[in-house]
Short mmCIF file of C-alpha atoms in Angstrom, two decimals:
data_model
loop_
_atom_site.label_atom_id
_atom_site.label_comp_id
_atom_site.label_asym_id
_atom_site.label_seq_id
_atom_site.Cartn_x
_atom_site.Cartn_y
_atom_site.Cartn_z
CA MET A 1 -13.06 15.24 7.39
CA PRO A 2 -15.37 12.34 7.72
CA LEU A 3 -15.97 10.47 4.11
CA PRO A 4 -18.30 11.60 1.79
CA PRO A 5 -21.72 8.80 0.92
CA LEU A 6 -21.41 7.00 -2.40
CA PRO A 7 -23.40 8.94 -4.39
CA VAL A 8 -21.00 12.53 -3.49
CA ARG A 9 -18.27 10.14 -4.78
CA ARG A 10 -19.69 8.73 -7.30
CA LEU A 11 -21.59 12.58 -8.91
CA VAL A 12 -19.57 15.38 -7.78
CA LEU A 13 -15.28 13.91 -6.96
CA ALA A 14 -15.46 11.68 -9.68
CA PRO A 15 -17.05 13.87 -12.38
CA ALA A 16 -14.24 16.99 -10.89
CA VAL A 17 -12.06 14.91 -11.30
CA VAL A 18 -11.98 14.18 -15.26
CA LEU A 19 -13.69 17.61 -15.37
CA LEU A 20 -9.91 19.36 -13.77
CA GLY A 21 -7.33 17.02 -16.15
CA PHE A 22 -9.14 18.07 -19.28
CA VAL A 23 -9.17 22.03 -18.06
CA LEU A 24 -5.47 20.94 -17.32
CA LEU A 25 -5.17 20.10 -20.77
CA SER A 26 -6.55 22.91 -22.50
CA ILE A 27 -5.34 25.43 -20.53
CA LEU A 28 -1.61 24.96 -20.27
CA PRO A 29 0.23 24.73 -23.79
CA LEU A 30 1.53 22.08 -24.97
CA TRP A 31 5.14 23.29 -24.20
CA LEU A 32 4.46 24.10 -20.87
CA LEU A 33 3.86 20.67 -20.28
CA ILE A 34 6.88 20.08 -22.24
CA THR A 35 8.69 22.23 -21.09
CA LEU A 36 7.57 20.86 -17.06
CA ALA A 37 8.43 17.42 -17.74
CA ALA A 38 11.80 17.97 -19.56
CA MET A 39 12.78 20.17 -16.58
CA SER A 40 11.99 17.16 -13.50
CA MET A 41 14.23 14.82 -15.73
CA VAL A 42 17.63 17.10 -15.62
CA PRO A 43 20.39 17.06 -12.85
CA GLY A 44 20.02 18.86 -10.40
CA ARG A 45 17.23 18.93 -7.12
CA LEU A 46 14.64 21.64 -9.19
CA ARG A 47 12.51 20.35 -6.23
CA LEU A 48 9.67 23.10 -7.18
CA PRO A 49 8.86 21.70 -11.15
CA ARG A 50 9.44 18.05 -10.11
CA VAL A 51 6.11 18.31 -8.20
CA LEU A 52 4.52 20.45 -9.88
CA TRP A 53 4.97 17.79 -12.88
CA MET A 54 3.77 15.14 -10.73
CA MET A 55 0.85 16.91 -9.02
CA ILE A 56 -0.34 17.80 -12.51
CA PHE A 57 0.08 14.05 -14.15
CA TYR A 58 -1.13 11.98 -10.84
CA ILE A 59 -4.58 14.98 -11.96
CA LEU A 60 -4.59 13.55 -15.45
CA TRP A 61 -3.82 9.97 -14.26
CA ASP A 62 -6.98 10.08 -12.38
CA ALA A 63 -8.42 11.29 -15.05
CA ALA A 64 -8.03 8.70 -17.35
CA ALA A 65 -8.50 5.81 -15.29
CA LEU A 66 -12.00 6.75 -14.30
CA LEU A 67 -12.45 6.97 -17.61
CA ALA A 68 -10.99 3.64 -18.96
CA LEU A 69 -13.15 2.33 -15.53
CA LEU A 70 -16.19 4.04 -17.00
CA GLY A 71 -15.53 2.48 -19.68
CA LEU A 72 -15.17 -1.61 -18.55
CA TRP A 73 -19.11 -0.55 -16.67
CA ILE A 74 -20.61 0.17 -20.27
CA ALA A 75 -18.45 -2.70 -21.66
CA SER A 76 -19.84 -4.75 -18.22
CA GLY A 77 -23.44 -4.33 -19.56
CA PHE A 78 -23.46 -0.60 -17.52
CA GLY A 79 -22.40 -2.30 -14.55
CA TRP A 80 -24.11 -5.37 -14.93
CA ARG A 81 -21.37 -8.73 -15.01
CA ILE A 82 -18.94 -5.82 -13.52
CA ARG A 83 -18.07 -8.68 -10.85
CA SER A 84 -17.38 -10.76 -13.60
CA PRO A 85 -14.26 -13.39 -13.12
CA GLY A 86 -13.65 -11.53 -16.84
CA PHE A 87 -14.45 -8.18 -16.00
CA GLN A 88 -12.72 -8.98 -12.64
CA ARG A 89 -9.22 -9.71 -14.03
CA ALA A 90 -9.95 -6.47 -16.71
CA HIS A 91 -9.36 -4.29 -13.23
CA TYR A 92 -6.49 -6.02 -12.59
CA ALA A 93 -5.05 -6.24 -15.79
CA LEU A 94 -6.30 -2.36 -15.90
CA ALA A 95 -4.24 -1.82 -11.94
CA GLY A 96 -1.14 -3.15 -13.27
CA ALA A 97 -1.26 -0.91 -16.56
CA PHE A 98 -1.93 2.53 -14.33
CA LEU A 99 0.01 1.71 -11.42
CA ARG A 100 3.23 0.95 -14.19
CA VAL A 101 2.65 4.00 -16.25
CA LEU A 102 3.01 5.89 -12.94
CA PHE A 103 5.84 4.00 -11.06
CA ASN A 104 7.72 4.93 -14.58
CA GLN A 105 7.26 8.22 -14.16
CA ALA A 106 8.53 8.27 -10.22
CA ARG A 107 11.50 6.66 -11.25
CA TRP A 108 12.17 9.40 -14.52
CA VAL A 109 10.77 12.60 -12.38
CA LEU A 110 11.78 11.12 -9.10
CA ARG A 111 14.72 9.24 -9.52
CA LEU A 112 12.73 6.76 -7.64
CA ARG A 113 13.97 2.77 -7.84
CA ILE A 114 12.53 0.18 -6.49
CA ARG A 115 15.18 -3.27 -5.49
CA THR A 116 12.98 -6.17 -4.02
CA VAL A 117 15.48 -8.69 -2.08
CA GLY A 118 14.71 -11.58 0.29
CA ASP A 119 14.85 -15.60 0.45
CA GLY A 120 17.59 -16.73 -2.56
CA SER A 121 17.98 -14.13 -5.13
CA SER A 122 14.53 -12.83 -5.61
CA ALA A 123 12.16 -11.57 -2.16
CA GLY A 124 10.06 -13.28 -0.48
CA PHE A 125 6.52 -12.86 -2.11
CA LEU A 126 7.98 -13.21 -5.66
CA ARG A 127 9.57 -16.83 -5.64
CA ASP A 128 7.30 -19.01 -6.36
CA PRO A 129 7.52 -20.39 -9.47
CA ASN A 130 5.15 -19.07 -12.03
CA PRO A 131 2.04 -19.85 -12.19
CA PRO A 132 1.71 -19.53 -8.42
CA GLU A 133 0.96 -22.68 -5.96
CA ARG A 134 -0.16 -21.11 -3.35
CA PRO A 135 -2.70 -17.97 -1.87
CA LEU A 136 -0.43 -15.51 0.44
CA ILE A 137 -0.27 -13.41 3.52
CA VAL A 138 1.34 -10.63 2.60
CA ALA A 139 1.92 -8.78 6.39
CA CYS A 140 3.75 -5.66 5.71
CA ARG A 141 6.16 -3.60 7.79
CA HIS A 142 3.74 0.35 7.21
CA ALA A 143 6.01 3.66 7.35
CA GLY A 144 6.31 6.60 4.84
CA PRO A 145 4.78 8.31 1.33
CA GLY A 146 3.49 5.53 -1.39
CA ASP A 147 4.67 1.69 0.12
CA SER A 148 1.22 0.87 -0.17
CA PHE A 149 1.34 1.58 -4.07
CA ILE A 150 5.10 0.23 -4.15
CA LEU A 151 3.18 -2.97 -2.64
CA VAL A 152 0.49 -3.39 -5.02
CA HIS A 153 3.02 -2.74 -7.88
CA THR A 154 5.70 -5.08 -6.74
CA LEU A 155 2.61 -8.28 -5.99
CA ILE A 156 0.43 -6.81 -9.86
CA ASN A 157 3.25 -6.37 -11.86
CA ARG A 158 6.39 -8.97 -10.51
CA ALA A 159 4.63 -11.11 -9.06
CA HIS A 160 1.17 -11.40 -10.77
CA ARG A 161 -0.91 -11.30 -7.84
CA GLU A 162 -4.37 -10.88 -8.04
CA THR A 163 -4.48 -8.84 -4.71
CA ARG A 164 -7.14 -8.13 -1.87
CA ILE A 165 -6.15 -5.41 0.18
CA VAL A 166 -7.31 -3.84 4.31
CA LEU A 167 -7.46 -0.43 3.36
CA LYS A 168 -8.20 2.94 5.54
CA ASP A 169 -11.80 4.09 3.91
CA THR A 170 -10.24 7.83 3.76
CA LEU A 171 -8.58 7.35 1.34
CA GLN A 172 -10.88 6.76 -1.23
CA TRP A 173 -11.53 10.48 -1.71
CA ASP A 174 -8.85 9.30 -4.73
CA PRO A 175 -11.95 9.40 -7.51
CA ALA A 176 -9.66 5.95 -9.34
CA ILE A 177 -8.68 4.70 -6.31
CA ASP A 178 -12.49 4.74 -4.61
CA VAL A 179 -14.04 3.58 -7.98
CA MET A 180 -11.08 0.94 -8.66
CA LEU A 181 -10.91 -1.20 -5.58
CA ASN A 182 -14.76 -0.79 -4.89
CA ARG A 183 -15.10 -3.19 -8.03
CA LEU A 184 -12.59 -4.89 -6.20
CA PRO A 185 -11.97 -7.80 -3.64
CA ASN A 186 -10.40 -5.20 -1.42
CA ARG A 187 -11.58 -3.56 2.53
CA PHE A 188 -12.24 -0.02 3.63
CA ILE A 189 -12.13 -0.33 7.23
CA ALA A 190 -14.20 2.52 9.20
CA PRO A 191 -13.92 3.80 12.42
CA ALA A 192 -16.33 1.66 15.04
CA PRO A 193 -18.67 3.40 15.44
CA PRO A 194 -19.65 4.33 19.84
CA THR A 195 -22.06 1.61 20.03
CA GLY A 196 -22.16 -1.85 18.45
CA PRO A 197 -19.43 -4.10 18.29
CA ALA A 198 -14.69 -4.01 19.74
CA PRO A 199 -13.10 -1.80 17.16
CA ALA A 200 -10.74 -5.44 17.37
CA ASP A 201 -14.42 -7.43 16.67
CA ARG A 202 -15.41 -5.41 14.53
CA LEU A 203 -12.57 -5.32 12.16
CA ALA A 204 -11.26 -8.89 12.43
CA ASP A 205 -15.12 -9.46 11.62
CA GLN A 206 -14.80 -7.63 7.97
CA VAL A 207 -10.58 -9.09 7.69
CA GLY A 208 -12.24 -12.33 7.68
CA GLN A 209 -14.61 -11.87 4.98
CA LEU A 210 -12.28 -11.00 2.82
CA ALA A 211 -9.96 -13.51 3.33
CA ARG A 212 -12.39 -16.33 2.77
CA GLY A 213 -11.27 -18.32 -0.65
CA LEU A 214 -7.99 -17.20 -1.57
CA ASP A 215 -6.95 -19.15 -4.71
CA GLY A 216 -3.77 -19.48 -5.72
CA ASP A 217 -3.41 -16.53 -7.60
CA ASP A 218 -4.35 -14.18 -4.86
CA ALA A 219 -1.99 -12.23 -2.36
CA PHE A 220 -4.28 -10.74 0.68
CA VAL A 221 -2.45 -7.36 1.78
CA ILE A 222 -2.14 -6.38 5.68
CA PHE A 223 -0.49 -3.26 7.34
CA PRO A 224 -0.33 -4.99 10.48
CA GLU A 225 0.26 -2.25 12.49
CA GLY A 226 -2.36 -0.22 12.02
CA GLY A 227 -1.33 2.62 10.44
CA ASN A 228 1.72 4.76 9.38
CA PHE A 229 5.29 4.37 11.08
CA THR A 230 5.38 7.62 13.61
CA PRO A 231 7.91 7.72 16.79
CA ASP A 232 4.55 9.91 18.86
CA ARG A 233 1.90 6.07 17.77
CA ARG A 234 5.10 3.87 18.47
CA LEU A 235 4.85 5.46 22.17
CA ARG A 236 1.53 5.57 22.43
CA ARG A 237 0.95 1.73 20.64
CA ILE A 238 3.51 0.19 23.97
CA ASP A 239 1.33 2.62 26.47
CA ARG A 240 -1.68 1.26 25.36
CA LEU A 241 -0.33 -2.84 26.31
CA ARG A 242 0.75 -1.68 29.42
CA GLU A 243 -2.58 -0.19 29.94
CA ASP A 244 -4.21 -3.52 28.86
CA GLY A 245 -2.03 -5.61 31.18
CA ALA A 246 0.40 -6.98 28.13
CA SER A 247 3.64 -5.93 30.00
CA ALA A 248 5.43 -8.41 28.58
CA LEU A 249 4.83 -7.49 24.49
CA ALA A 250 5.60 -3.47 25.62
CA ASP A 251 8.74 -4.65 26.77
CA ARG A 252 9.51 -6.37 23.56
CA ALA A 253 7.60 -3.38 21.34
CA SER A 254 9.75 -1.13 22.81
CA ALA A 255 13.04 -2.28 21.96
CA MET A 256 11.83 -2.55 18.43
CA ARG A 257 12.66 1.38 17.56
CA ASN A 258 11.44 1.26 13.88
CA VAL A 259 7.82 -0.60 14.10
CA MET A 260 5.31 0.43 16.33
CA ALA A 261 3.31 -3.02 17.93
CA PRO A 262 1.55 -5.21 15.87
CA ARG A 263 -1.87 -5.49 15.64
CA THR A 264 -3.27 -8.84 15.93
CA GLY A 265 -7.36 -9.16 15.33
CA GLY A 266 -6.93 -8.79 11.50
CA LEU A 267 -4.06 -10.11 10.93
CA PHE A 268 -5.27 -13.78 12.79
CA ALA A 269 -8.88 -13.98 11.88
CA ALA A 270 -6.93 -13.82 7.80
CA LEU A 271 -4.82 -16.70 8.95
CA ASP A 272 -7.90 -18.62 10.68
CA ALA A 273 -9.65 -17.71 7.56
CA ALA A 274 -7.29 -19.27 4.68
CA PRO A 275 -5.04 -21.75 6.41
CA HIS A 276 -3.96 -23.12 3.29
CA ALA A 277 -1.85 -19.70 2.92
CA ASP A 278 1.30 -18.62 3.32
CA VAL A 279 2.82 -15.91 5.04
CA VAL A 280 5.21 -13.11 3.28
CA PHE A 281 6.49 -10.66 6.26
CA VAL A 282 7.66 -7.66 4.51
CA GLY A 283 10.18 -4.55 5.31
CA HIS A 284 11.27 -1.27 3.46
CA THR A 285 13.45 1.54 3.46
CA GLY A 286 14.32 4.63 1.96
CA LEU A 287 10.83 5.97 2.93
CA ASP A 288 11.80 5.75 7.52
CA ARG A 289 12.38 10.32 7.21
CA MET A 290 9.23 11.29 5.30
CA LEU A 291 7.41 11.02 8.22
CA THR A 292 6.04 14.88 7.91
CA VAL A 293 4.30 17.21 4.77
CA ALA A 294 7.98 19.15 5.81
CA ASP A 295 9.60 16.46 5.73
CA ILE A 296 8.70 15.53 2.13
CA TRP A 297 9.04 17.97 0.75
CA ARG A 298 12.34 18.78 2.41
CA GLU A 299 12.94 14.91 0.96
CA LEU A 300 10.99 15.98 -2.71
CA PRO A 301 13.04 15.41 -5.24
CA MET A 302 13.69 11.83 -3.83
CA ASP A 303 16.80 10.33 -5.46
CA LYS A 304 16.19 7.34 -3.87
CA GLN A 305 15.77 3.58 -4.06
CA ILE A 306 13.59 1.97 -1.69
CA VAL A 307 14.33 -1.71 -1.12
CA MET A 308 12.00 -4.45 -0.04
CA HIS A 309 12.71 -7.18 2.44
CA GLY A 310 10.26 -10.44 1.77
CA TRP A 311 10.78 -13.39 4.17
CA HIS A 312 8.71 -15.92 3.34
CA VAL A 313 7.24 -18.33 5.52
CA ARG A 314 5.43 -21.81 3.82
CA ALA A 315 1.88 -22.04 5.48
CA GLU A 316 2.39 -24.98 7.65
CA ASP A 317 5.42 -22.59 9.49
CA VAL A 318 2.78 -21.53 11.52
CA PRO A 319 1.79 -21.88 14.75
CA PRO A 320 -1.81 -22.78 15.56
CA THR A 321 -2.93 -20.99 17.86
CA ASP A 322 -2.99 -17.60 19.29
CA GLN A 323 -0.41 -17.03 22.04
CA ALA A 324 1.81 -19.33 19.87
CA ARG A 325 1.08 -16.32 16.72
CA ARG A 326 1.37 -14.15 19.09
CA ARG A 327 4.81 -14.32 19.76
CA TRP A 328 5.52 -15.56 16.48
CA LEU A 329 3.86 -11.99 15.12
CA TYR A 330 6.96 -10.28 17.31
CA ASP A 331 9.43 -12.43 16.67
CA TRP A 332 9.40 -11.35 12.68
CA PHE A 333 8.62 -8.06 13.62
CA ALA A 334 11.51 -8.03 15.67
CA THR A 335 13.29 -9.41 12.47
CA ILE A 336 12.13 -6.43 9.91
CA ASP A 337 12.90 -3.67 12.61
CA ASP A 338 16.78 -5.28 12.61
CA TRP A 339 17.19 -5.95 9.49
CA ILE A 340 15.78 -2.07 9.32
CA GLU A 341 18.24 -0.77 11.37
CA GLU A 342 21.08 -2.50 9.23
CA ASN A 343 19.80 -1.46 6.75
CA ARG A 344 18.59 2.20 6.25
CA PRO A 345 19.84 4.78 4.34
CA ARG A 346 22.25 6.74 6.20
CA GLU A 347 21.85 11.06 6.90
CA ASP A 348 25.61 11.51 4.91
CA ALA A 349 24.72 8.76 2.45
CA VAL A 350 21.40 10.92 0.87
#
């Protein structure tokens, strides 16, 4: 479904979500809201009350975020100073606060726990001193619902980083995400038009522009696989490599069972635009079996632990040429693949 134009998203979708939030508060008696919240937190699966409560909570969360964003817009002089450093920091603080609220609910209602591991005693993207000394380019595995939310929550609220994210444009269907992330330095990637630059060139140009000027407390987030992992997508990616004559890379991708062959254009453009940035590769487990809506329904309530592993690479250890970087990137994705195989939740442990 094509994304609605900006005026429709701002003047129709966003007010509709706020109105829906007020309607829910007015038609659902307080005792029902309290009962749903309480039922979702008691032992046992109780799938329907948990899902219903999280749906209601997310709508209210979205509506509250939109009202807070409206307040910032008014305070900035009706948008006049919305891009100023002070209001950019205010938006990051607001994003961090709302993500904390969302994950506090997920922790209680869905029994979701997030654990970070990696270099030393903590994950690679958390080990820098505070304040950080270098910007980060964070290249993450993409699999399961909400993994981008979990990563950004960790970077903002635990690593104290200001994120710049490469995202799919369809995420702008969510009004709060649309308004918040379009006010911050992020890039929504739309499908390539039938004419014009090749998709890879177009993506690289946009990513390179976004990665320029990274500061010491910035984290540039990209998902080199280009989409959520599925077995079919993995096989199609391998076939595409063979069609393009990259048989050696296709063989390496065939040996990786838990990740797709990474695309190089966007990540390499970021490395070229920010050669002073360290790189962190991130793998995670806990969402692996939720590939379809039916999978998500079956797995809820989640009662899961999401484990994120970060591998920190210093800027001076990044290869200088594209050919060497390609081997380096596939080496790291092979490392992520091996780690996932060793650490994924087993059927009998769920």
